[in-house]
Amino acid sequence: MEIIAFDKDKYAGYLRDESGLTGRADFIAFPRDGAELSEALAFAAKNAVGATVQGARTGLFGAAVPRGGLVISTEKLTRVYGACQGADGGYTLRVQSGVTLKEINDYLRGERRLFGGERYAFAPNPTEANATVGGMLVRDAIGLNALRSGRFSEHVSSLTVVKGDGSTIGYATAKELLSDKRAGADRGEIFAVLDAELRLTKKDSVFWGVFYFFDGKKTAEEFIGGLLSRRAARGFLRDALAALVWFDGEVLRRVSERRLADSSLQGLPEFPADARAAVYAELSGDDGAALESELCVHAELFEKIGGADTWAETGEDEIQKFRAVCHAAVEVAGRPKENDGDGSAYGYADKDGNIVFPS
Amino acid sequence: MKKILIYLQTSVDGEILPVGLELIGEACRLAERAGDTAVYGAAVYGADFFPCGKDPFVSSKKTLETLAGLTGLKAVYAFECKGLESFEALPYAKVIKLCIDELKPDVFLVGGTPEGRAVAPTVAALLNTGATADCTAIDLDADGALLQIRPAFGGGIIAEIITPSARPQIATVRAGVFLRTDKTEGLPLPSVILRRIDCESGCPSFSVLKKRVTGLCAEKFEQKKVIVAIGGGVKSVGDLSVFEELCKKIGASLMCSRVVVERGLLPQSRQIGLSGSCVSPELLIAFGVSGSAEFLSGIKAAKRIIAVNLDKDAPIMKIADEPVINDMYAVAASLRDYVAADDGANGKVQK
Amino acid sequence: MKIIVCIKQVPPSGGIVVDETDRVQIRSGGVLNPCDARALAVAVMIKKRLGGKITALSMGALSAESTLRQTLAIGADEGVLLSDKAFRGADVCVTAYTLAQAVTKLGGADLILCGQQTTDGDTAQTPFSLAARLNIPAVGFVKAIEFTGETPIFIQELSGASAAVEARFPMVAAIGLSAAAPLAASLKERLDAAKKPLKIWGLSDMPDSDGSNYGLIASPTRVIKISRISTEQKNPPITEPPADTAERILKAVRAVVGGR
């Protein structure tokens, strides 16, 4: 595998990610397997240059922006090894770290791709479908459904990592890797994920997405609080409520401005004019009737609190246009450069009910 | 004897629309290859041969002269319709049906203008036959069967379609897909067959409150020999300006792919593609265009294509004469420097 | 006022699948065709002003029922799904015939609204074919709606002109993307949609119940071959500094337009 001298014109794209920052680099390599990944890291260690491992460079915080040294792109580590069933009856899918979320979803949606006669899915759903497994893993990404599904690492069982000196080690859990990574960060240690075993979950058959619009932040907070305490109290809702997303007025306004330029946002009307905050909720499961009666309770709560408009859709395909709004919100709310720091707030509720910004 | 009938549409000033001439050119080519085939035209006019609408632009004498000059056609039917004041699909289609009932053509070709795309399926339904919209290619065999080819199923796929038994076989074709016929010597001039029809007793028509003429021919705006096409990489008005300036400097037309129009950055008249315009420039320079099937079918007639894109797997890179992997803005910036240097050193680059 | 809105469930973008054996599209769920969403919004707007009833009519696989429910949530009063194996594989001509049969069974309508084109078929022909079958006039390529008093005015796109056409019933109008913004159903409306009537009609429910007049068999056109667009590289990709590309482009431009 060639360690290529970095040509600034040809590889300009590799100096940037979605943060808007631009870096610099001296070398670049595109390993295709574990041996080549080791080679690349060993080269960096031997020549005492830093190494920056890159996935799809879709991150908003500059993690992929190189500061000199060797750029290691995982774009050729795209093998999907296939699924297998574990001792506990669950299914896992082994993939190399350059595989994207979209590729995983396309694979699992394949026409005859059934496991034990059922459809399975990979639960984590950060809205950036082009992000790679490696990228999502090292930042322990959270998706829309953090409320039910938590963080990325919770859906990874074993994985293989190549260390900064070129040696390859296996980890039994992603948690172990992440804590090692945190510990090693002070020492400037580098890890590159080679491949990971992803835990699959049985796919739900009924999906609902609902946008709740409020004319003030307080009523919106009250509503989220109401839903979360209901969830804590009632077993069913704990399972059914998959996602809770928070939008404040400024984020809504910025997404609105993007509507014309972004065709994925054009399947919906304009946001209600007096909306100062919004909550997006997703429910899913297999019992449609039960989900509907749960939603009736939400609707009553919403009315009691004094909420104004709602938008609702059912069906996984139909709720994609709502998810597109969430994706647009990440982009307009998140860029550190553009954010004037006055708290344009957007985030997903995690398992504990705290609103966190997608990372 | 096989017969091809072409629907001739006219512009507000009485000229036959270019798409009609292109269809005549292609039909003549098909006729030559298939043998034993004659090509006819049919045109529908309001009372006194005004193209449509209340304001007369041409006298009937000029209209008939225009029709009589259409080389390559064996005959042209000209229908003068009392009671037809403006374009409407059903009455026009019923008139054309009269022509088809009499002539019994094997093939009926219609230019893919809004009027044509309304008339073709209406005529097809009246005759219980098939119409294929937006063909990118057609072929006629010795038995008179028409092969109709178009992108289908969302793009990435080309479908070949036939109409096995129903007649006529109807196809619509957008402007710019075919070329007009070049040679005119030796080809016969058509006879013009006048028919006067009374449409007033047909189904009641709409009343058109007002008609705003938006241009001689909304099909194309002026396309120069060099076209710069911009694509999805252009996200804002600011991104646009560097290319607008570039076009001004080098004397090129600025056009774009569908997504740029959807973003509201350029009007629909600048869109290249099956639902936009088909272009045939000497040189096409594409910046940040990925090249959907829809777009690519609009540039088939471009003589030379230079494509600048960071994605080497973009479909346009497969067909470009010079596929260059580069950042479109870096190249645009370099171009701006070069052209500024030219301006400074030698006066403006000649157009 | 009786309004019928013709809607279609289409695959989500990028999701079109074709059966390679008979070259007919495989239908298994999807979304409301974007132009149809606009047609529905226009129907709701007109009903608000003039009163009346909206029937949503769709021809499709049973999976299309979910999309019809969505239209009931957004504002249609009743839904009719034409679904039968016999209807499968219909081209434009036969699709329009099938829809016309249903319109006749519904007792006709004052206004039939359709989306201008679908994201999977993309021919923009069905509204005209349907109007011809019913022998009523059609206005196509509608880019905006206005009102004078109680009368809708359709602004239509033509060659070199746009025309403001006064509605005259019965008629068909084919609505484009820019004519109206799509509507969204509220949670309450979406939950209540389950209560609105939705009928499913098959071949035996049609006035003409002769199966040979429907579907692939009756279609005058046939897709005889489909080929994926070749992905062969015509010329090797070039990598060079941007300045060299700029020179390359200028050289090519000068070759065409002359100059230094």
PDB file of N, CA, C and O in Angstrom, chain A residues 67-119:
ATOM      1  N   ARG A  67      -3.923  17.800  11.414  1.00  0.00           N
ATOM      2  CA  ARG A  67      -2.996  18.871  11.779  1.00  0.00           C
ATOM      3  C   ARG A  67      -1.580  18.435  11.451  1.00  0.00           C
ATOM      4  O   ARG A  67      -0.726  18.306  12.307  1.00  0.00           O
ATOM      5  N   GLY A  68      -1.378  18.192  10.160  1.00  0.00           N
ATOM      6  CA  GLY A  68      -0.050  17.716   9.741  1.00  0.00           C
ATOM      7  C   GLY A  68       0.061  16.215   9.874  1.00  0.00           C
ATOM      8  O   GLY A  68      -0.791  15.562  10.465  1.00  0.00           O
ATOM      9  N   GLY A  69       1.120  15.644   9.312  1.00  0.00           N
ATOM     10  CA  GLY A  69       1.348  14.211   9.455  1.00  0.00           C
ATOM     11  C   GLY A  69       0.596  13.396   8.415  1.00  0.00           C
ATOM     12  O   GLY A  69       0.375  13.835   7.290  1.00  0.00           O
ATOM     13  N   LEU A  70       0.169  12.195   8.814  1.00  0.00           N
ATOM     14  CA  LEU A  70      -0.434  11.239   7.897  1.00  0.00           C
ATOM     15  C   LEU A  70      -1.961  11.234   8.031  1.00  0.00           C
ATOM     16  O   LEU A  70      -2.478  11.130   9.134  1.00  0.00           O
ATOM     17  N   VAL A  71      -2.647  11.350   6.892  1.00  0.00           N
ATOM     18  CA  VAL A  71      -4.101  11.163   6.884  1.00  0.00           C
ATOM     19  C   VAL A  71      -4.363   9.706   6.511  1.00  0.00           C
ATOM     20  O   VAL A  71      -3.846   9.221   5.511  1.00  0.00           O
ATOM     21  N   ILE A  72      -5.125   9.015   7.347  1.00  0.00           N
ATOM     22  CA  ILE A  72      -5.496   7.644   7.015  1.00  0.00           C
ATOM     23  C   ILE A  72      -6.983   7.636   6.719  1.00  0.00           C
ATOM     24  O   ILE A  72      -7.803   7.811   7.619  1.00  0.00           O
ATOM     25  N   SER A  73      -7.330   7.451   5.435  1.00  0.00           N
ATOM     26  CA  SER A  73      -8.746   7.428   5.084  1.00  0.00           C
ATOM     27  C   SER A  73      -9.250   5.995   5.110  1.00  0.00           C
ATOM     28  O   SER A  73      -8.626   5.107   4.529  1.00  0.00           O
ATOM     29  N   THR A  74     -10.376   5.784   5.748  1.00  0.00           N
ATOM     30  CA  THR A  74     -10.931   4.421   5.815  1.00  0.00           C
ATOM     31  C   THR A  74     -11.907   4.149   4.671  1.00  0.00           C
ATOM     32  O   THR A  74     -12.656   3.178   4.696  1.00  0.00           O
ATOM     33  N   GLU A  75     -11.878   5.006   3.645  1.00  0.00           N
ATOM     34  CA  GLU A  75     -12.902   4.875   2.606  1.00  0.00           C
ATOM     35  C   GLU A  75     -12.826   3.582   1.814  1.00  0.00           C
ATOM     36  O   GLU A  75     -13.743   3.225   1.097  1.00  0.00           O
ATOM     37  N   LYS A  76     -11.710   2.864   1.914  1.00  0.00           N
ATOM     38  CA  LYS A  76     -11.640   1.591   1.200  1.00  0.00           C
ATOM     39  C   LYS A  76     -11.940   0.403   2.114  1.00  0.00           C
ATOM     40  O   LYS A  76     -11.953  -0.745   1.677  1.00  0.00           O
ATOM     41  N   LEU A  77     -12.171   0.676   3.389  1.00  0.00           N
ATOM     42  CA  LEU A  77     -12.508  -0.409   4.318  1.00  0.00           C
ATOM     43  C   LEU A  77     -14.020  -0.567   4.324  1.00  0.00           C
ATOM     44  O   LEU A  77     -14.698  -0.217   5.280  1.00  0.00           O
ATOM     45  N   THR A  78     -14.525  -1.115   3.225  1.00  0.00           N
ATOM     46  CA  THR A  78     -15.981  -1.109   3.044  1.00  0.00           C
ATOM     47  C   THR A  78     -16.605  -2.491   3.009  1.00  0.00           C
ATOM     48  O   THR A  78     -17.702  -2.671   2.504  1.00  0.00           O
ATOM     49  N   ARG A  79     -15.931  -3.468   3.535  1.00  0.00           N
ATOM     50  CA  ARG A  79     -16.504  -4.812   3.457  1.00  0.00           C
ATOM     51  C   ARG A  79     -17.619  -5.019   4.469  1.00  0.00           C
ATOM     52  O   ARG A  79     -17.497  -4.641   5.631  1.00  0.00           O
ATOM     53  N   VAL A  80     -18.712  -5.628   3.980  1.00  0.00           N
ATOM     54  CA  VAL A  80     -19.781  -6.082   4.875  1.00  0.00           C
ATOM     55  C   VAL A  80     -19.634  -7.588   4.918  1.00  0.00           C
ATOM     56  O   VAL A  80     -19.847  -8.262   3.907  1.00  0.00           O
ATOM     57  N   TYR A  81     -19.246  -8.141   6.064  1.00  0.00           N
ATOM     58  CA  TYR A  81     -18.925  -9.566   6.111  1.00  0.00           C
ATOM     59  C   TYR A  81     -20.161 -10.451   6.174  1.00  0.00           C
ATOM     60  O   TYR A  81     -20.110 -11.612   5.842  1.00  0.00           O
ATOM     61  N   GLY A  82     -21.274  -9.868   6.640  1.00  0.00           N
ATOM     62  CA  GLY A  82     -22.456 -10.720   6.732  1.00  0.00           C
ATOM     63  C   GLY A  82     -22.901 -10.884   8.173  1.00  0.00           C
ATOM     64  O   GLY A  82     -22.194 -10.541   9.112  1.00  0.00           O
ATOM     65  N   ALA A  83     -24.115 -11.402   8.323  1.00  0.00           N
ATOM     66  CA  ALA A  83     -24.703 -11.508   9.658  1.00  0.00           C
ATOM     67  C   ALA A  83     -24.542 -12.911  10.210  1.00  0.00           C
ATOM     68  O   ALA A  83     -24.398 -13.876   9.456  1.00  0.00           O
ATOM     69  N   CYS A  84     -24.566 -13.022  11.531  1.00  0.00           N
ATOM     70  CA  CYS A  84     -24.609 -14.349  12.117  1.00  0.00           C
ATOM     71  C   CYS A  84     -25.398 -14.302  13.413  1.00  0.00           C
ATOM     72  O   CYS A  84     -25.614 -13.238  14.000  1.00  0.00           O
ATOM     73  N   GLN A  85     -25.826 -15.467  13.830  1.00  0.00           N
ATOM     74  CA  GLN A  85     -26.679 -15.522  15.015  1.00  0.00           C
ATOM     75  C   GLN A  85     -25.838 -15.916  16.215  1.00  0.00           C
ATOM     76  O   GLN A  85     -25.022 -16.837  16.144  1.00  0.00           O
ATOM     77  N   GLY A  86     -26.019 -15.206  17.313  1.00  0.00           N
ATOM     78  CA  GLY A  86     -25.236 -15.509  18.496  1.00  0.00           C
ATOM     79  C   GLY A  86     -25.919 -16.555  19.369  1.00  0.00           C
ATOM     80  O   GLY A  86     -27.036 -16.997  19.088  1.00  0.00           O
ATOM     81  N   ALA A  87     -25.227 -16.932  20.447  1.00  0.00           N
ATOM     82  CA  ALA A  87     -25.752 -17.949  21.357  1.00  0.00           C
ATOM     83  C   ALA A  87     -27.063 -17.507  21.989  1.00  0.00           C
ATOM     84  O   ALA A  87     -27.936 -18.320  22.300  1.00  0.00           O
ATOM     85  N   ASP A  88     -27.234 -16.207  22.165  1.00  0.00           N
ATOM     86  CA  ASP A  88     -28.455 -15.709  22.810  1.00  0.00           C
ATOM     87  C   ASP A  88     -29.607 -15.560  21.826  1.00  0.00           C
ATOM     88  O   ASP A  88     -30.666 -15.054  22.173  1.00  0.00           O
ATOM     89  N   GLY A  89     -29.392 -15.995  20.561  1.00  0.00           N
ATOM     90  CA  GLY A  89     -30.469 -15.919  19.577  1.00  0.00           C
ATOM     91  C   GLY A  89     -30.509 -14.604  18.826  1.00  0.00           C
ATOM     92  O   GLY A  89     -31.248 -14.450  17.856  1.00  0.00           O
ATOM     93  N   GLY A  90     -29.682 -13.641  19.267  1.00  0.00           N
ATOM     94  CA  GLY A  90     -29.689 -12.350  18.562  1.00  0.00           C
ATOM     95  C   GLY A  90     -28.780 -12.400  17.349  1.00  0.00           C
ATOM     96  O   GLY A  90     -27.957 -13.286  17.192  1.00  0.00           O
ATOM     97  N   TYR A  91     -28.950 -11.421  16.481  1.00  0.00           N
ATOM     98  CA  TYR A  91     -28.132 -11.374  15.263  1.00  0.00           C
ATOM     99  C   TYR A  91     -27.147 -10.225  15.316  1.00  0.00           C
ATOM    100  O   TYR A  91     -27.437  -9.160  15.870  1.00  0.00           O
ATOM    101  N   THR A  92     -25.969 -10.463  14.734  1.00  0.00           N
ATOM    102  CA  THR A  92     -24.993  -9.387  14.619  1.00  0.00           C
ATOM    103  C   THR A  92     -24.501  -9.330  13.189  1.00  0.00           C
ATOM    104  O   THR A  92     -24.557 -10.306  12.450  1.00  0.00           O
ATOM    105  N   LEU A  93     -23.998  -8.159  12.808  1.00  0.00           N
ATOM    106  CA  LEU A  93     -23.508  -7.937  11.447  1.00  0.00           C
ATOM    107  C   LEU A  93     -22.086  -7.408  11.548  1.00  0.00           C
ATOM    108  O   LEU A  93     -21.852  -6.379  12.178  1.00  0.00           O
ATOM    109  N   ARG A  94     -21.134  -8.126  10.967  1.00  0.00           N
ATOM    110  CA  ARG A  94     -19.754  -7.665  11.041  1.00  0.00           C
ATOM    111  C   ARG A  94     -19.427  -6.814   9.811  1.00  0.00           C
ATOM    112  O   ARG A  94     -19.674  -7.213   8.686  1.00  0.00           O
ATOM    113  N   VAL A  95     -18.886  -5.620  10.054  1.00  0.00           N
ATOM    114  CA  VAL A  95     -18.535  -4.726   8.947  1.00  0.00           C
ATOM    115  C   VAL A  95     -17.205  -4.060   9.212  1.00  0.00           C
ATOM    116  O   VAL A  95     -16.786  -3.934  10.354  1.00  0.00           O
ATOM    117  N   GLN A  96     -16.519  -3.650   8.149  1.00  0.00           N
ATOM    118  CA  GLN A  96     -15.305  -2.862   8.326  1.00  0.00           C
ATOM    119  C   GLN A  96     -15.682  -1.425   8.684  1.00  0.00           C
ATOM    120  O   GLN A  96     -16.804  -0.989   8.447  1.00  0.00           O
ATOM    121  N   SER A  97     -14.711  -0.688   9.208  1.00  0.00           N
ATOM    122  CA  SER A  97     -15.041   0.617   9.804  1.00  0.00           C
ATOM    123  C   SER A  97     -15.402   1.698   8.795  1.00  0.00           C
ATOM    124  O   SER A  97     -15.938   2.731   9.164  1.00  0.00           O
ATOM    125  N   GLY A  98     -15.125   1.457   7.501  1.00  0.00           N
ATOM    126  CA  GLY A  98     -15.451   2.468   6.499  1.00  0.00           C
ATOM    127  C   GLY A  98     -16.863   2.332   5.943  1.00  0.00           C
ATOM    128  O   GLY A  98     -17.272   3.117   5.087  1.00  0.00           O
ATOM    129  N   VAL A  99     -17.600   1.341   6.443  1.00  0.00           N
ATOM    130  CA  VAL A  99     -18.962   1.137   5.956  1.00  0.00           C
ATOM    131  C   VAL A  99     -19.861   2.231   6.534  1.00  0.00           C
ATOM    132  O   VAL A  99     -19.762   2.564   7.702  1.00  0.00           O
ATOM    133  N   THR A 100     -20.743   2.789   5.712  1.00  0.00           N
ATOM    134  CA  THR A 100     -21.597   3.878   6.193  1.00  0.00           C
ATOM    135  C   THR A 100     -22.927   3.350   6.724  1.00  0.00           C
ATOM    136  O   THR A 100     -23.321   2.219   6.435  1.00  0.00           O
ATOM    137  N   LEU A 101     -23.611   4.211   7.443  1.00  0.00           N
ATOM    138  CA  LEU A 101     -24.922   3.868   7.998  1.00  0.00           C
ATOM    139  C   LEU A 101     -25.890   3.533   6.861  1.00  0.00           C
ATOM    140  O   LEU A 101     -26.659   2.571   6.937  1.00  0.00           O
ATOM    141  N   LYS A 102     -25.801   4.289   5.785  1.00  0.00           N
ATOM    142  CA  LYS A 102     -26.679   4.046   4.637  1.00  0.00           C
ATOM    143  C   LYS A 102     -26.432   2.660   4.058  1.00  0.00           C
ATOM    144  O   LYS A 102     -27.358   1.931   3.724  1.00  0.00           O
ATOM    145  N   GLU A 103     -25.162   2.282   3.953  1.00  0.00           N
ATOM    146  CA  GLU A 103     -24.836   0.969   3.394  1.00  0.00           C
ATOM    147  C   GLU A 103     -25.364  -0.145   4.288  1.00  0.00           C
ATOM    148  O   GLU A 103     -25.851  -1.164   3.814  1.00  0.00           O
ATOM    149  N   ILE A 104     -25.285   0.079   5.601  1.00  0.00           N
ATOM    150  CA  ILE A 104     -25.823  -0.929   6.523  1.00  0.00           C
ATOM    151  C   ILE A 104     -27.332  -1.049   6.333  1.00  0.00           C
ATOM    152  O   ILE A 104     -27.876  -2.159   6.234  1.00  0.00           O
ATOM    153  N   ASN A 105     -28.009   0.091   6.284  1.00  0.00           N
ATOM    154  CA  ASN A 105     -29.464   0.065   6.134  1.00  0.00           C
ATOM    155  C   ASN A 105     -29.887  -0.536   4.799  1.00  0.00           C
ATOM    156  O   ASN A 105     -30.836  -1.309   4.746  1.00  0.00           O
ATOM    157  N   ASP A 106     -29.177  -0.195   3.729  1.00  0.00           N
ATOM    158  CA  ASP A 106     -29.505  -0.774   2.416  1.00  0.00           C
ATOM    159  C   ASP A 106     -29.320  -2.285   2.449  1.00  0.00           C
ATOM    160  O   ASP A 106     -30.118  -3.044   1.910  1.00  0.00           O
ATOM    161  N   TYR A 107     -28.243  -2.729   3.115  1.00  0.00           N
ATOM    162  CA  TYR A 107     -27.981  -4.160   3.201  1.00  0.00           C
ATOM    163  C   TYR A 107     -29.123  -4.872   3.921  1.00  0.00           C
ATOM    164  O   TYR A 107     -29.613  -5.909   3.476  1.00  0.00           O
ATOM    165  N   LEU A 108     -29.548  -4.286   5.037  1.00  0.00           N
ATOM    166  CA  LEU A 108     -30.590  -4.936   5.841  1.00  0.00           C
ATOM    167  C   LEU A 108     -31.962  -4.848   5.194  1.00  0.00           C
ATOM    168  O   LEU A 108     -32.849  -5.641   5.508  1.00  0.00           O
ATOM    169  N   ARG A 109     -32.139  -3.887   4.296  1.00  0.00           N
ATOM    170  CA  ARG A 109     -33.438  -3.751   3.636  1.00  0.00           C
ATOM    171  C   ARG A 109     -33.511  -4.577   2.366  1.00  0.00           C
ATOM    172  O   ARG A 109     -34.535  -4.602   1.707  1.00  0.00           O
ATOM    173  N   GLY A 110     -32.412  -5.226   2.019  1.00  0.00           N
ATOM    174  CA  GLY A 110     -32.350  -6.007   0.792  1.00  0.00           C
ATOM    175  C   GLY A 110     -33.531  -6.953   0.691  1.00  0.00           C
ATOM    176  O   GLY A 110     -34.061  -7.435   1.687  1.00  0.00           O
ATOM    177  N   GLU A 111     -33.947  -7.209  -0.536  1.00  0.00           N
ATOM    178  CA  GLU A 111     -35.221  -7.878  -0.737  1.00  0.00           C
ATOM    179  C   GLU A 111     -35.441  -9.163   0.036  1.00  0.00           C
ATOM    180  O   GLU A 111     -36.484  -9.362   0.619  1.00  0.00           O
ATOM    181  N   ARG A 112     -34.474 -10.031   0.028  1.00  0.00           N
ATOM    182  CA  ARG A 112     -34.737 -11.297   0.730  1.00  0.00           C
ATOM    183  C   ARG A 112     -33.942 -11.395   2.025  1.00  0.00           C
ATOM    184  O   ARG A 112     -33.690 -12.471   2.499  1.00  0.00           O
ATOM    185  N   ARG A 113     -33.604 -10.245   2.577  1.00  0.00           N
ATOM    186  CA  ARG A 113     -32.758 -10.222   3.758  1.00  0.00           C
ATOM    187  C   ARG A 113     -33.601 -10.375   5.013  1.00  0.00           C
ATOM    188  O   ARG A 113     -34.002  -9.391   5.646  1.00  0.00           O
ATOM    189  N   LEU A 114     -33.890 -11.624   5.351  1.00  0.00           N
ATOM    190  CA  LEU A 114     -34.675 -11.880   6.548  1.00  0.00           C
ATOM    191  C   LEU A 114     -33.865 -12.746   7.493  1.00  0.00           C
ATOM    192  O   LEU A 114     -33.063 -13.574   7.050  1.00  0.00           O
ATOM    193  N   PHE A 115     -34.060 -12.552   8.769  1.00  0.00           N
ATOM    194  CA  PHE A 115     -33.377 -13.365   9.775  1.00  0.00           C
ATOM    195  C   PHE A 115     -34.430 -14.093  10.583  1.00  0.00           C
ATOM    196  O   PHE A 115     -35.255 -13.462  11.247  1.00  0.00           O
ATOM    197  N   GLY A 116     -34.433 -15.393  10.474  1.00  0.00           N
ATOM    198  CA  GLY A 116     -35.471 -16.168  11.148  1.00  0.00           C
ATOM    199  C   GLY A 116     -36.836 -15.738  10.663  1.00  0.00           C
ATOM    200  O   GLY A 116     -37.800 -15.706  11.416  1.00  0.00           O
ATOM    201  N   GLY A 117     -36.929 -15.361   9.383  1.00  0.00           N
ATOM    202  CA  GLY A 117     -38.204 -14.957   8.816  1.00  0.00           C
ATOM    203  C   GLY A 117     -38.633 -13.540   9.167  1.00  0.00           C
ATOM    204  O   GLY A 117     -39.727 -13.111   8.828  1.00  0.00           O
ATOM    205  N   GLU A 118     -37.773 -12.796   9.859  1.00  0.00           N
ATOM    206  CA  GLU A 118     -38.152 -11.447  10.290  1.00  0.00           C
ATOM    207  C   GLU A 118     -37.184 -10.408   9.754  1.00  0.00           C
ATOM    208  O   GLU A 118     -36.053 -10.726   9.410  1.00  0.00           O
ATOM    209  N   ARG A 119     -37.646  -9.185   9.740  1.00  0.00           N
ATOM    210  CA  ARG A 119     -36.790  -8.076   9.359  1.00  0.00           C
ATOM    211  C   ARG A 119     -36.012  -7.585  10.573  1.00  0.00           C
ATOM    212  O   ARG A 119     -36.578  -7.472  11.662  1.00  0.00           O
TER     213      ARG A 119
END
